[in-house]
Amino acid sequence: MEILKTIIVCFLGGMGAGLGTGFAGLSAAAVISPVLITFLGMNAYEAVGIALASDVLASAVSAYTYGKNKNLDIKNGIVMMIAVLIMTMVGSWVASLLPSATMGSFSVFMTMLLGIKFIIKPVMTTKESMMEVSASKRFIQSIICGILIGFICGFVGAGGGMMMLLILTSVLGYELKTAVGTSVFIMTFTALTGSLSHFAIGGTPNWTVLILCIVFTFIWARIGANFANKAETKTLNRATGTILTILGVVVLAVKYL
C-alpha cells in the first residue's frame, strides 16, 4: 500500500508540475515540493532537490518543443540565464546573513495572481511587435531582468519560472509562447545547478520518488508543451491562467489545510 501511495502522490505532483512547466514555464519545485512534504512526510530539503531534478528534463523537453516551433529566444535567453545563475548565488548568500523567515508562500500567491492576470488581461503581443525592439536594448534588458530574477530567486528560494514569465511578458514585452519557451530554456540549467547542489549537500535522495517524479513530470511537460505550441494565443492565455490559478490554489490548500 505504501508504494501505491507513493506512485499516486508522485503522479499527481508530476502531472501538476509537468503541465505547469509545459504550459507556463512554472518551476516544478512550486508544485512537487509541498506535495512530497505534505503527503509523503519528506524532508523539505530533499523534496526541493527532487523537485529541481524533475524540472531538468521537463524544462529541457519543453524548451526543445518550443524551439522546434520557433518560440524560443536562445540568444537573449543565454544572457539572462548567466545573470540569473550568478545573482541566485548572491541572493542566497545575502539571505543566509539575515534572520530566517518563511517566504515560500510568496511564490505560491504570485503564481495564483499571475494566473488570474492571464485570464483577465491576456498577453496579446505579436512576434512582429516583439521584434521591433532593438537588439542592443533587448540585450541590456535581459541582463538587468536576469539580475533581478536571480537575486529574488536566491533570496526568496522559489518562484524562478513564475518571475521569469512575469518579467518576460510584462517588462520585456515578449509574445507569450516565446516567453514560456525562453523561460523553460533558462530553467533547464538553473534547475540542474540547483538539484546537483542540493544532492551534494543533502546526500542521496529517495531513488523511487526521484525516478517517479522525473518520469511523470517529463511526460506531462511534453503533453503540455505540444498543446501550448499548437494553441491560439487567446486559448493559451486562458489555459495558462487557469493552470496557474488552480496550481496556486491547490498548493496553498496543501500547505495550510
Tab-separated table of C-alpha atoms in Angstrom:
chain	number	residue	atom	x	y	z
A	1	MET	CA	0.000	0.000	0.000
A	2	GLU	CA	2.898	2.343	0.774
A	3	ILE	CA	4.347	2.015	-2.735
A	4	LEU	CA	0.881	2.604	-4.263
A	5	LYS	CA	0.510	5.800	-2.207
A	6	THR	CA	3.978	6.919	-3.365
A	7	ILE	CA	3.089	6.290	-7.023
A	8	ILE	CA	-0.233	8.197	-6.757
A	9	VAL	CA	1.379	11.181	-4.972
A	10	CYS	CA	4.257	11.337	-7.474
A	11	PHE	CA	1.842	11.006	-10.408
A	12	LEU	CA	-0.380	13.877	-9.217
A	13	GLY	CA	2.609	16.051	-8.297
A	14	GLY	CA	4.300	15.258	-11.622
A	15	MET	CA	1.113	15.985	-13.586
A	16	GLY	CA	0.651	19.402	-11.937
A	17	ALA	CA	4.340	20.280	-12.268
A	18	GLY	CA	4.617	18.978	-15.849
A	19	LEU	CA	1.555	20.843	-17.118
A	20	GLY	CA	2.708	23.978	-15.284
A	21	THR	CA	6.145	23.694	-16.914
A	22	GLY	CA	4.902	22.845	-20.416
A	23	PHE	CA	2.144	25.450	-20.470
A	24	ALA	CA	3.539	28.316	-18.417
A	25	GLY	CA	7.222	27.688	-17.666
A	26	LEU	CA	6.383	27.237	-13.978
A	27	SER	CA	9.095	25.684	-11.804
A	28	ALA	CA	8.266	22.116	-10.739
A	29	ALA	CA	9.569	22.963	-7.264
A	30	ALA	CA	6.495	25.131	-6.674
A	31	VAL	CA	4.239	22.077	-7.037
A	32	ILE	CA	6.227	18.922	-6.236
A	33	SER	CA	7.934	20.155	-3.034
A	34	PRO	CA	4.784	20.880	-0.954
A	35	VAL	CA	3.111	17.698	-2.284
A	36	LEU	CA	6.039	15.451	-1.238
A	37	ILE	CA	6.415	17.190	2.130
A	38	THR	CA	2.690	17.028	2.948
A	39	PHE	CA	1.676	13.586	1.665
A	40	LEU	CA	4.910	11.588	1.968
A	41	GLY	CA	6.324	13.356	5.038
A	42	MET	CA	9.575	14.038	3.191
A	43	ASN	CA	12.321	16.311	4.473
A	44	ALA	CA	11.914	19.769	2.886
A	45	TYR	CA	15.498	19.993	1.602
A	46	GLU	CA	15.287	16.550	-0.051
A	47	ALA	CA	11.858	17.376	-1.535
A	48	VAL	CA	13.194	20.568	-3.147
A	49	GLY	CA	16.176	18.642	-4.568
A	50	ILE	CA	13.859	16.032	-6.125
A	51	ALA	CA	11.559	18.764	-7.477
A	52	LEU	CA	14.507	20.576	-9.086
A	53	ALA	CA	15.793	17.306	-10.597
A	54	SER	CA	12.295	16.680	-12.033
A	55	ASP	CA	12.441	20.167	-13.521
A	56	VAL	CA	15.580	19.475	-15.583
A	57	LEU	CA	14.194	17.013	-18.160
A	58	ALA	CA	10.708	18.572	-18.081
A	59	SER	CA	12.126	22.017	-18.883
A	60	ALA	CA	14.534	20.564	-21.463
A	61	VAL	CA	11.801	18.740	-23.416
A	62	SER	CA	9.562	21.819	-23.178
A	63	ALA	CA	12.377	24.076	-24.433
A	64	TYR	CA	13.035	21.657	-27.318
A	65	THR	CA	9.336	21.685	-28.266
A	66	TYR	CA	9.106	25.486	-28.126
A	67	GLY	CA	12.405	25.829	-30.033
A	68	LYS	CA	11.206	23.445	-32.742
A	69	ASN	CA	8.175	25.692	-33.195
A	70	LYS	CA	10.393	28.824	-33.329
A	71	ASN	CA	9.090	30.069	-29.984
A	72	LEU	CA	12.453	30.428	-28.209
A	73	ASP	CA	14.870	33.367	-27.906
A	74	ILE	CA	18.148	31.497	-27.264
A	75	LYS	CA	20.487	34.488	-27.702
A	76	ASN	CA	18.911	36.668	-25.016
A	77	GLY	CA	17.946	33.586	-23.020
A	78	ILE	CA	21.638	32.690	-22.526
A	79	VAL	CA	22.429	36.272	-21.431
A	80	MET	CA	19.590	36.236	-18.910
A	81	MET	CA	20.498	32.722	-17.718
A	82	ILE	CA	24.079	33.747	-16.846
A	83	ALA	CA	22.794	36.770	-14.897
A	84	VAL	CA	20.172	34.614	-13.130
A	85	LEU	CA	22.704	31.940	-12.091
A	86	ILE	CA	25.206	34.475	-10.719
A	87	MET	CA	22.622	36.545	-8.841
A	88	THR	CA	20.881	33.453	-7.426
A	89	MET	CA	24.120	32.658	-5.575
A	90	VAL	CA	24.401	36.288	-4.434
A	91	GLY	CA	20.769	36.288	-3.260
A	92	SER	CA	21.299	33.004	-1.360
A	93	TRP	CA	24.366	34.449	0.363
A	94	VAL	CA	22.508	37.635	1.385
A	95	ALA	CA	19.567	35.561	2.663
A	96	SER	CA	21.940	33.455	4.805
A	97	LEU	CA	23.052	36.627	6.633
A	98	LEU	CA	19.511	37.607	7.621
A	99	PRO	CA	17.156	36.076	10.218
A	100	SER	CA	15.294	33.132	8.684
A	101	ALA	CA	11.760	33.869	7.542
A	102	THR	CA	9.243	31.756	5.711
A	103	MET	CA	8.942	33.339	2.278
A	104	GLY	CA	7.885	30.279	0.275
A	105	SER	CA	4.257	31.426	0.288
A	106	PHE	CA	5.288	34.461	-1.786
A	107	SER	CA	5.780	32.421	-4.963
A	108	VAL	CA	2.532	30.487	-4.446
A	109	PHE	CA	0.465	33.670	-4.065
A	110	MET	CA	2.234	35.178	-7.082
A	111	THR	CA	1.516	32.042	-9.142
A	112	MET	CA	-2.203	32.357	-8.382
A	113	LEU	CA	-2.289	36.129	-9.057
A	114	LEU	CA	-0.353	35.691	-12.307
A	115	GLY	CA	-2.865	33.050	-13.396
A	116	ILE	CA	-5.778	35.418	-12.754
A	117	LYS	CA	-3.897	38.149	-14.653
A	118	PHE	CA	-3.583	35.929	-17.780
A	119	ILE	CA	-7.318	35.166	-17.689
A	120	ILE	CA	-8.453	38.783	-17.148
A	121	LYS	CA	-5.757	40.560	-19.180
A	122	PRO	CA	-4.217	38.136	-21.708
A	123	VAL	CA	-0.815	38.778	-23.317
A	124	MET	CA	-1.657	39.530	-26.942
A	125	THR	CA	1.789	40.799	-28.046
A	126	THR	CA	2.710	39.552	-31.524
A	127	LYS	CA	6.134	38.386	-32.675
A	128	GLU	CA	6.207	41.294	-35.121
A	129	SER	CA	5.836	43.929	-32.387
A	130	MET	CA	8.248	41.998	-30.194
A	131	MET	CA	10.943	42.152	-32.885
A	132	GLU	CA	10.630	45.934	-33.146
A	133	VAL	CA	12.792	46.315	-30.011
A	134	SER	CA	16.463	46.839	-30.954
A	135	ALA	CA	18.955	44.042	-30.278
A	136	SER	CA	21.115	46.221	-28.007
A	137	LYS	CA	18.136	47.314	-25.896
A	138	ARG	CA	16.934	43.706	-25.567
A	139	PHE	CA	20.464	42.631	-24.544
A	140	ILE	CA	20.651	45.238	-21.757
A	141	GLN	CA	17.088	44.460	-20.623
A	142	SER	CA	17.950	40.736	-20.448
A	143	ILE	CA	20.934	41.410	-18.174
A	144	ILE	CA	19.002	43.744	-15.840
A	145	CYS	CA	15.998	41.427	-15.609
A	146	GLY	CA	18.262	38.384	-15.124
A	147	ILE	CA	19.943	40.151	-12.189
A	148	LEU	CA	16.551	40.974	-10.656
A	149	ILE	CA	15.092	37.470	-11.139
A	150	GLY	CA	18.242	35.731	-9.907
A	151	PHE	CA	18.518	37.807	-6.737
A	152	ILE	CA	14.831	37.328	-5.866
A	153	CYS	CA	15.049	33.562	-6.509
A	154	GLY	CA	18.173	33.228	-4.370
A	155	PHE	CA	16.787	35.423	-1.593
A	156	VAL	CA	13.250	34.010	-1.507
A	157	GLY	CA	14.263	30.478	-2.501
A	158	ALA	CA	11.479	29.934	-5.043
A	159	GLY	CA	9.496	31.437	-7.872
A	160	GLY	CA	12.051	31.404	-10.714
A	161	GLY	CA	9.750	30.255	-13.504
A	162	MET	CA	6.894	32.447	-12.372
A	163	MET	CA	9.163	35.510	-12.040
A	164	MET	CA	10.657	34.917	-15.495
A	165	LEU	CA	7.259	34.576	-17.151
A	166	LEU	CA	6.002	37.750	-15.468
A	167	ILE	CA	9.055	39.821	-16.437
A	168	LEU	CA	9.402	38.394	-19.973
A	169	THR	CA	5.779	39.235	-20.797
A	170	SER	CA	5.221	42.422	-18.776
A	171	VAL	CA	8.664	44.100	-18.825
A	172	LEU	CA	10.435	42.768	-21.920
A	173	GLY	CA	7.243	42.616	-23.996
A	174	TYR	CA	7.658	39.009	-25.170
A	175	GLU	CA	4.897	37.191	-27.027
A	176	LEU	CA	3.509	34.522	-24.628
A	177	LYS	CA	4.795	31.384	-26.400
A	178	THR	CA	8.284	32.869	-26.816
A	179	ALA	CA	8.228	33.942	-23.156
A	180	VAL	CA	7.397	30.419	-21.977
A	181	GLY	CA	9.922	28.832	-24.359
A	182	THR	CA	12.718	31.153	-23.201
A	183	SER	CA	11.731	30.629	-19.557
A	184	VAL	CA	11.932	26.808	-19.721
A	185	PHE	CA	15.229	27.034	-21.618
A	186	ILE	CA	16.755	29.040	-18.746
A	187	MET	CA	15.129	26.811	-16.116
A	188	THR	CA	16.761	23.693	-17.582
A	189	PHE	CA	20.158	24.970	-16.452
A	190	THR	CA	19.081	26.678	-13.221
A	191	ALA	CA	17.240	23.506	-12.123
A	192	LEU	CA	20.268	21.326	-12.987
A	193	THR	CA	22.568	23.572	-10.944
A	194	GLY	CA	20.119	23.669	-8.037
A	195	SER	CA	19.446	19.919	-7.939
A	196	LEU	CA	23.137	18.978	-8.086
A	197	SER	CA	23.964	21.368	-5.241
A	198	HIS	CA	21.046	20.009	-3.165
A	199	PHE	CA	22.162	16.401	-3.618
A	200	ALA	CA	25.813	17.306	-3.000
A	201	ILE	CA	24.887	18.930	0.311
A	202	GLY	CA	21.916	16.780	1.383
A	203	GLY	CA	23.107	13.359	0.201
A	204	THR	CA	21.409	10.659	-1.874
A	205	PRO	CA	17.646	11.206	-2.289
A	206	ASN	CA	14.866	8.588	-2.217
A	207	TRP	CA	15.501	6.949	-5.619
A	208	THR	CA	11.938	5.630	-6.055
A	209	VAL	CA	10.367	9.039	-5.516
A	210	LEU	CA	13.062	10.756	-7.621
A	211	ILE	CA	12.588	8.459	-10.641
A	212	LEU	CA	8.776	8.533	-10.443
A	213	CYS	CA	8.674	12.350	-10.211
A	214	ILE	CA	11.138	12.778	-13.092
A	215	VAL	CA	9.200	10.384	-15.367
A	216	PHE	CA	5.714	11.761	-14.618
A	217	THR	CA	6.818	15.409	-14.823
A	218	PHE	CA	8.617	14.733	-18.123
A	219	ILE	CA	5.562	13.041	-19.693
A	220	TRP	CA	3.109	15.786	-18.676
A	221	ALA	CA	5.513	18.588	-19.629
A	222	ARG	CA	5.778	17.126	-23.128
A	223	ILE	CA	1.979	16.897	-23.399
A	224	GLY	CA	1.559	20.476	-22.111
A	225	ALA	CA	4.256	21.944	-24.396
A	226	ASN	CA	2.862	20.204	-27.502
A	227	PHE	CA	-0.637	21.509	-26.793
A	228	ALA	CA	0.609	25.027	-25.964
A	229	ASN	CA	2.548	25.398	-29.223
A	230	LYS	CA	-0.493	24.419	-31.316
A	231	ALA	CA	-2.983	26.574	-29.403
A	232	GLU	CA	-4.212	30.018	-30.422
A	233	THR	CA	-2.777	32.892	-28.355
A	234	LYS	CA	-6.082	33.673	-26.623
A	235	THR	CA	-6.686	29.985	-25.841
A	236	LEU	CA	-3.143	29.631	-24.499
A	237	ASN	CA	-3.607	32.680	-22.246
A	238	ARG	CA	-6.770	31.196	-20.770
A	239	ALA	CA	-5.261	27.715	-20.399
A	240	THR	CA	-2.082	29.128	-18.825
A	241	GLY	CA	-4.090	31.360	-16.499
A	242	THR	CA	-6.384	28.513	-15.458
A	243	ILE	CA	-3.490	26.123	-14.753
A	244	LEU	CA	-1.533	28.740	-12.760
A	245	THR	CA	-4.620	29.688	-10.729
A	246	ILE	CA	-5.536	26.051	-9.985
A	247	LEU	CA	-1.937	25.169	-9.055
A	248	GLY	CA	-1.733	28.218	-6.781
A	249	VAL	CA	-4.995	27.322	-5.007
A	250	VAL	CA	-4.073	23.619	-4.683
A	251	VAL	CA	-0.572	24.303	-3.311
A	252	LEU	CA	-1.969	26.854	-0.830
A	253	ALA	CA	-4.580	24.298	0.264
A	254	VAL	CA	-1.910	21.615	0.652
A	255	LYS	CA	0.268	23.921	2.742
A	256	TYR	CA	-2.352	25.385	5.046
A	257	LEU	CA	-5.328	22.990	5.286
